[in-house]
Amino acid sequence: GPFTPEDVGSRVEVVGVGQGVLKFVGIHAANGKPRCGIALDDQLGHHSGTTKGATYFRCRKKHGVVVAPKKVVRLEHVES
């Protein structure tokens, strides 16, 4: 099913990019579209969780991406 804020902390894969941890589920500040923010395991991202002046989450430099949910695959379910 679709990602919800309860999924934050789950291991995910960004298709064509790499694996990481889901850190944000919500609406993109600029375009109003649903987005997922991921802290990637490797330095394959574009930022540290802040993009276009909006902070969605915090992670190491160049480890963060904010992408459309369709590009994100759940790897495991984390029980809260």
Tab-separated table of N, CA, C and O in Angstrom:
chain	number	residue	atom	x	y	z
A	1	GLY	N	0.824	-1.215	0.000
A	1	GLY	CA	0.000	0.000	0.000
A	1	GLY	C	0.853	1.258	0.000
A	1	GLY	O	2.079	1.180	-0.039
A	2	PRO	N	0.201	2.382	0.031
A	2	PRO	CA	0.946	3.646	0.004
A	2	PRO	C	1.729	3.859	1.293
A	2	PRO	O	1.382	3.305	2.349
A	3	PHE	N	2.760	4.661	1.208
A	3	PHE	CA	3.553	4.980	2.390
A	3	PHE	C	2.797	5.975	3.267
A	3	PHE	O	2.096	6.852	2.769
A	4	THR	N	2.945	5.811	4.577
A	4	THR	CA	2.363	6.741	5.537
A	4	THR	C	3.466	7.177	6.493
A	4	THR	O	4.544	6.561	6.521
A	5	PRO	N	3.237	8.221	7.280
A	5	PRO	CA	4.269	8.637	8.251
A	5	PRO	C	4.684	7.520	9.204
A	5	PRO	O	5.808	7.538	9.716
A	6	GLU	N	3.800	6.527	9.415
A	6	GLU	CA	4.169	5.406	10.282
A	6	GLU	C	5.282	4.551	9.666
A	6	GLU	O	5.915	3.758	10.364
A	7	ASP	N	5.495	4.685	8.361
A	7	ASP	CA	6.548	3.913	7.688
A	7	ASP	C	7.932	4.511	7.890
A	7	ASP	O	8.940	3.885	7.544
A	8	VAL	N	8.016	5.727	8.411
A	8	VAL	CA	9.313	6.365	8.620
A	8	VAL	C	10.171	5.480	9.515
A	8	VAL	O	9.700	4.965	10.529
A	9	GLY	N	11.412	5.267	9.107
A	9	GLY	CA	12.313	4.364	9.813
A	9	GLY	C	12.478	3.031	9.112
A	9	GLY	O	13.369	2.260	9.447
A	10	SER	N	11.620	2.772	8.111
A	10	SER	CA	11.698	1.513	7.365
A	10	SER	C	12.864	1.525	6.391
A	10	SER	O	13.252	2.570	5.870
A	11	ARG	N	13.390	0.325	6.139
A	11	ARG	CA	14.403	0.162	5.097
A	11	ARG	C	13.698	0.153	3.750
A	11	ARG	O	12.718	-0.563	3.554
A	12	VAL	N	14.221	0.948	2.835
A	12	VAL	CA	13.623	1.043	1.504
A	12	VAL	C	14.716	1.056	0.447
A	12	VAL	O	15.898	1.250	0.743
A	13	GLU	N	14.290	0.857	-0.787
A	13	GLU	CA	15.185	1.022	-1.927
A	13	GLU	C	14.604	2.065	-2.852
A	13	GLU	O	13.407	2.027	-3.162
A	14	VAL	N	15.441	3.009	-3.272
A	14	VAL	CA	15.039	3.971	-4.298
A	14	VAL	C	15.463	3.368	-5.627
A	14	VAL	O	16.652	3.137	-5.864
A	15	VAL	N	14.491	3.069	-6.472
A	15	VAL	CA	14.750	2.358	-7.726
A	15	VAL	C	15.785	3.113	-8.559
A	15	VAL	O	15.647	4.306	-8.804
A	16	GLY	N	16.828	2.390	-8.943
A	16	GLY	CA	17.870	2.974	-9.778
A	16	GLY	C	18.882	3.816	-9.035
A	16	GLY	O	19.807	4.347	-9.641
A	17	VAL	N	18.715	3.941	-7.709
A	17	VAL	CA	19.632	4.772	-6.926
A	17	VAL	C	20.343	3.963	-5.859
A	17	VAL	O	21.565	3.833	-5.871
A	18	GLY	N	19.579	3.407	-4.917
A	18	GLY	CA	20.202	2.622	-3.857
A	18	GLY	C	19.286	2.489	-2.666
A	18	GLY	O	18.149	2.960	-2.672
A	19	GLN	N	19.804	1.829	-1.611
A	19	GLN	CA	19.011	1.558	-0.421
A	19	GLN	C	19.285	2.591	0.658
A	19	GLN	O	20.324	3.244	0.672
A	20	GLY	N	18.307	2.695	1.570
A	20	GLY	CA	18.458	3.613	2.678
A	20	GLY	C	17.304	3.494	3.640
A	20	GLY	O	16.624	2.469	3.692
A	21	VAL	N	17.108	4.547	4.415
A	21	VAL	CA	16.067	4.590	5.435
A	21	VAL	C	15.066	5.683	5.083
A	21	VAL	O	15.451	6.820	4.799
A	22	LEU	N	13.792	5.327	5.123
A	22	LEU	CA	12.732	6.293	4.873
A	22	LEU	C	12.679	7.276	6.036
A	22	LEU	O	12.544	6.879	7.194
A	23	LYS	N	12.808	8.577	5.723
A	23	LYS	CA	12.873	9.601	6.768
A	23	LYS	C	11.718	10.591	6.708
A	23	LYS	O	11.502	11.344	7.651
A	24	PHE	N	10.999	10.620	5.594
A	24	PHE	CA	9.923	11.596	5.425
A	24	PHE	C	8.864	11.040	4.493
A	24	PHE	O	9.187	10.421	3.475
A	25	VAL	N	7.605	11.220	4.871
A	25	VAL	CA	6.481	10.914	3.989
A	25	VAL	C	5.533	12.098	4.104
A	25	VAL	O	5.093	12.446	5.203
A	26	GLY	N	5.270	12.746	2.986
A	26	GLY	CA	4.382	13.901	3.049
A	26	GLY	C	4.304	14.633	1.729
A	26	GLY	O	4.514	14.044	0.670
A	27	ILE	N	4.040	15.919	1.827
A	27	ILE	CA	3.804	16.736	0.642
A	27	ILE	C	5.008	17.632	0.371
A	27	ILE	O	5.551	18.258	1.285
A	28	HIS	N	5.411	17.698	-0.877
A	28	HIS	CA	6.514	18.559	-1.288
A	28	HIS	C	6.104	20.019	-1.122
A	28	HIS	O	5.043	20.427	-1.588
A	29	ALA	N	6.943	20.787	-0.455
A	29	ALA	CA	6.604	22.175	-0.142
A	29	ALA	C	6.404	23.026	-1.398
A	29	ALA	O	5.570	23.934	-1.409
A	30	ALA	N	7.166	22.721	-2.449
A	30	ALA	CA	7.107	23.552	-3.650
A	30	ALA	C	5.981	23.157	-4.598
A	30	ALA	O	5.245	24.017	-5.081
A	31	ASN	N	5.831	21.851	-4.855
A	31	ASN	CA	4.867	21.456	-5.891
A	31	ASN	C	3.598	20.797	-5.352
A	31	ASN	O	2.698	20.474	-6.125
A	32	GLY	N	3.534	20.582	-4.027
A	32	GLY	CA	2.315	20.046	-3.434
A	32	GLY	C	2.044	18.582	-3.705
A	32	GLY	O	0.965	18.084	-3.423
A	33	LYS	N	3.034	17.883	-4.258
A	33	LYS	CA	2.845	16.470	-4.598
A	33	LYS	C	3.380	15.569	-3.493
A	33	LYS	O	4.278	15.950	-2.758
A	34	PRO	N	2.829	14.341	-3.392
A	34	PRO	CA	3.338	13.395	-2.385
A	34	PRO	C	4.800	13.058	-2.652
A	34	PRO	O	5.192	12.850	-3.802
A	35	ARG	N	5.584	13.019	-1.582
A	35	ARG	CA	6.994	12.703	-1.721
A	35	ARG	C	7.461	11.858	-0.556
A	35	ARG	O	6.913	11.921	0.542
A	36	CYS	N	8.514	11.068	-0.823
A	36	CYS	CA	9.209	10.309	0.205
A	36	CYS	C	10.632	10.840	0.292
A	36	CYS	O	11.281	11.051	-0.736
A	37	GLY	N	11.099	11.038	1.515
A	37	GLY	CA	12.487	11.439	1.732
A	37	GLY	C	13.264	10.268	2.271
A	37	GLY	O	12.818	9.596	3.204
A	38	ILE	N	14.431	10.025	1.674
A	38	ILE	CA	15.240	8.877	2.054
A	38	ILE	C	16.666	9.313	2.372
A	38	ILE	O	17.259	10.090	1.624
A	39	ALA	N	17.192	8.789	3.475
A	39	ALA	CA	18.619	8.915	3.778
A	39	ALA	C	19.288	7.667	3.232
A	39	ALA	O	19.107	6.569	3.767
A	40	LEU	N	20.032	7.822	2.159
A	40	LEU	CA	20.679	6.699	1.497
A	40	LEU	C	21.875	6.188	2.303
A	40	LEU	O	22.522	6.950	3.018
A	41	ASP	N	22.155	4.893	2.150
A	41	ASP	CA	23.314	4.297	2.826
A	41	ASP	C	24.622	4.857	2.283
A	41	ASP	O	25.590	5.020	3.021
A	42	ASP	N	24.652	5.107	0.999
A	42	ASP	CA	25.862	5.578	0.336
A	42	ASP	C	25.683	7.017	-0.142
A	42	ASP	O	24.567	7.515	-0.219
A	43	GLN	N	26.798	7.637	-0.495
A	43	GLN	CA	26.771	9.045	-0.879
A	43	GLN	C	26.291	9.197	-2.325
A	43	GLN	O	27.043	9.571	-3.224
A	44	LEU	N	25.009	8.868	-2.528
A	44	LEU	CA	24.422	8.869	-3.864
A	44	LEU	C	23.297	9.894	-3.975
A	44	LEU	O	22.619	9.960	-4.994
A	45	GLY	N	23.115	10.675	-2.925
A	45	GLY	CA	22.012	11.627	-2.905
A	45	GLY	C	22.404	13.003	-3.398
A	45	GLY	O	23.484	13.202	-3.961
A	46	HIS	N	21.511	13.956	-3.168
A	46	HIS	CA	21.699	15.316	-3.683
A	46	HIS	C	21.849	16.350	-2.578
A	46	HIS	O	22.228	17.479	-2.837
A	47	HIS	N	21.521	15.980	-1.343
A	47	HIS	CA	21.490	16.968	-0.265
A	47	HIS	C	21.476	16.258	1.085
A	47	HIS	O	21.609	15.032	1.145
A	48	SER	N	21.310	17.024	2.153
A	48	SER	CA	21.277	16.445	3.507
A	48	SER	C	19.870	16.506	4.101
A	48	SER	O	19.709	16.565	5.312
A	49	GLY	N	18.862	16.488	3.234
A	49	GLY	CA	17.477	16.502	3.689
A	49	GLY	C	16.790	17.835	3.466
A	49	GLY	O	15.588	17.962	3.694
A	50	THR	N	17.559	18.828	3.031
A	50	THR	CA	17.005	20.144	2.707
A	50	THR	C	17.140	20.372	1.215
A	50	THR	O	18.230	20.233	0.656
A	51	THR	N	16.038	20.698	0.548
A	51	THR	CA	16.068	20.959	-0.881
A	51	THR	C	15.130	22.102	-1.215
A	51	THR	O	14.030	22.199	-0.672
A	52	LYS	N	15.581	22.993	-2.074
A	52	LYS	CA	14.793	24.161	-2.480
A	52	LYS	C	14.274	24.953	-1.280
A	52	LYS	O	13.137	25.409	-1.256
A	53	GLY	N	15.130	25.056	-0.258
A	53	GLY	CA	14.799	25.880	0.897
A	53	GLY	C	13.912	25.237	1.942
A	53	GLY	O	13.609	25.853	2.956
A	54	ALA	N	13.471	23.999	1.705
A	54	ALA	CA	12.604	23.306	2.667
A	54	ALA	C	13.357	22.127	3.266
A	54	ALA	O	14.003	21.370	2.545
A	55	THR	N	13.280	21.981	4.578
A	55	THR	CA	13.925	20.858	5.261
A	55	THR	C	12.898	19.765	5.526
A	55	THR	O	11.908	19.995	6.213
A	56	TYR	N	13.134	18.594	4.949
A	56	TYR	CA	12.223	17.463	5.100
A	56	TYR	C	12.708	16.481	6.157
A	56	TYR	O	11.922	15.805	6.798
A	57	PHE	N	14.024	16.379	6.306
A	57	PHE	CA	14.640	15.487	7.284
A	57	PHE	C	16.100	15.877	7.351
A	57	PHE	O	16.533	16.783	6.637
A	58	ARG	N	16.852	15.226	8.225
A	58	ARG	CA	18.287	15.491	8.306
A	58	ARG	C	19.065	14.197	8.095
A	58	ARG	O	18.704	13.152	8.631
A	59	CYS	N	20.124	14.292	7.326
A	59	CYS	CA	21.016	13.154	7.138
A	59	CYS	C	22.386	13.699	6.746
A	59	CYS	O	22.587	14.903	6.674
A	60	ARG	N	23.308	12.783	6.488
A	60	ARG	CA	24.646	13.207	6.089
A	60	ARG	C	24.606	13.872	4.714
A	60	ARG	O	23.749	13.567	3.889
A	61	LYS	N	25.547	14.766	4.503
A	61	LYS	CA	25.642	15.493	3.238
A	61	LYS	C	25.698	14.522	2.060
A	61	LYS	O	26.397	13.503	2.120
A	62	LYS	N	24.944	14.846	1.015
A	62	LYS	CA	24.904	14.049	-0.221
A	62	LYS	C	24.345	12.634	-0.027
A	62	LYS	O	24.596	11.747	-0.834
A	63	HIS	N	23.611	12.422	1.064
A	63	HIS	CA	22.964	11.130	1.278
A	63	HIS	C	21.446	11.217	1.130
A	63	HIS	O	20.762	10.204	1.214
A	64	GLY	N	20.920	12.419	0.944
A	64	GLY	CA	19.471	12.596	0.936
A	64	GLY	C	18.859	12.733	-0.442
A	64	GLY	O	19.433	13.365	-1.335
A	65	VAL	N	17.688	12.127	-0.622
A	65	VAL	CA	16.876	12.338	-1.820
A	65	VAL	C	15.420	12.492	-1.391
A	65	VAL	O	14.989	11.918	-0.394
A	66	VAL	N	14.673	13.292	-2.160
A	66	VAL	CA	13.226	13.416	-1.991
A	66	VAL	C	12.627	13.048	-3.341
A	66	VAL	O	12.872	13.717	-4.345
A	67	VAL	N	11.876	11.944	-3.364
A	67	VAL	CA	11.413	11.376	-4.635
A	67	VAL	C	9.930	11.020	-4.574
A	67	VAL	O	9.326	10.950	-3.505
A	68	ALA	N	9.365	10.767	-5.750
A	68	ALA	CA	7.981	10.310	-5.838
A	68	ALA	C	7.857	8.921	-5.207
A	68	ALA	O	8.757	8.086	-5.354
A	69	PRO	N	6.745	8.667	-4.506
A	69	PRO	CA	6.579	7.361	-3.842
A	69	PRO	C	6.706	6.168	-4.781
A	69	PRO	O	7.145	5.096	-4.359
A	70	LYS	N	6.355	6.352	-6.051
A	70	LYS	CA	6.424	5.228	-6.995
A	70	LYS	C	7.859	4.764	-7.233
A	70	LYS	O	8.076	3.659	-7.740
A	71	LYS	N	8.834	5.586	-6.849
A	71	LYS	CA	10.241	5.215	-7.023
A	71	LYS	C	10.808	4.505	-5.796
A	71	LYS	O	11.990	4.177	-5.772
A	72	VAL	N	9.960	4.300	-4.778
A	72	VAL	CA	10.432	3.736	-3.518
A	72	VAL	C	9.817	2.359	-3.291
A	72	VAL	O	8.618	2.172	-3.443
A	73	VAL	N	10.668	1.399	-2.935
A	73	VAL	CA	10.219	0.031	-2.662
A	73	VAL	C	10.538	-0.305	-1.214
A	73	VAL	O	11.675	-0.141	-0.759
A	74	ARG	N	9.536	-0.796	-0.489
A	74	ARG	CA	9.707	-1.195	0.905
A	74	ARG	C	10.521	-2.480	0.954
A	74	ARG	O	10.224	-3.436	0.254
A	75	LEU	N	11.550	-2.521	1.784
A	75	LEU	CA	12.384	-3.722	1.901
A	75	LEU	C	11.959	-4.598	3.066
A	75	LEU	O	12.054	-5.798	3.007
A	76	GLU	N	11.535	-3.978	4.157
A	76	GLU	CA	11.112	-4.757	5.316
A	76	GLU	C	10.165	-3.900	6.126
A	76	GLU	O	10.200	-2.680	6.040
A	77	HIS	N	9.328	-4.552	6.898
A	77	HIS	CA	8.404	-3.810	7.750
A	77	HIS	C	8.987	-3.730	9.147
A	77	HIS	O	9.369	-4.750	9.726
A	78	VAL	N	9.084	-2.517	9.671
A	78	VAL	CA	9.613	-2.326	11.019
A	78	VAL	C	8.443	-2.231	11.998
A	78	VAL	O	7.585	-1.368	11.862
A	79	GLU	N	8.408	-3.129	12.948
A	79	GLU	CA	7.355	-3.084	13.971
A	79	GLU	C	7.678	-1.965	14.956
A	79	GLU	O	8.799	-1.875	15.451
A	80	SER	N	6.698	-1.132	15.230
A	80	SER	CA	6.932	-0.033	16.152
A	80	SER	C	6.705	-0.477	17.593
A	80	SER	O	5.978	-1.420	17.847
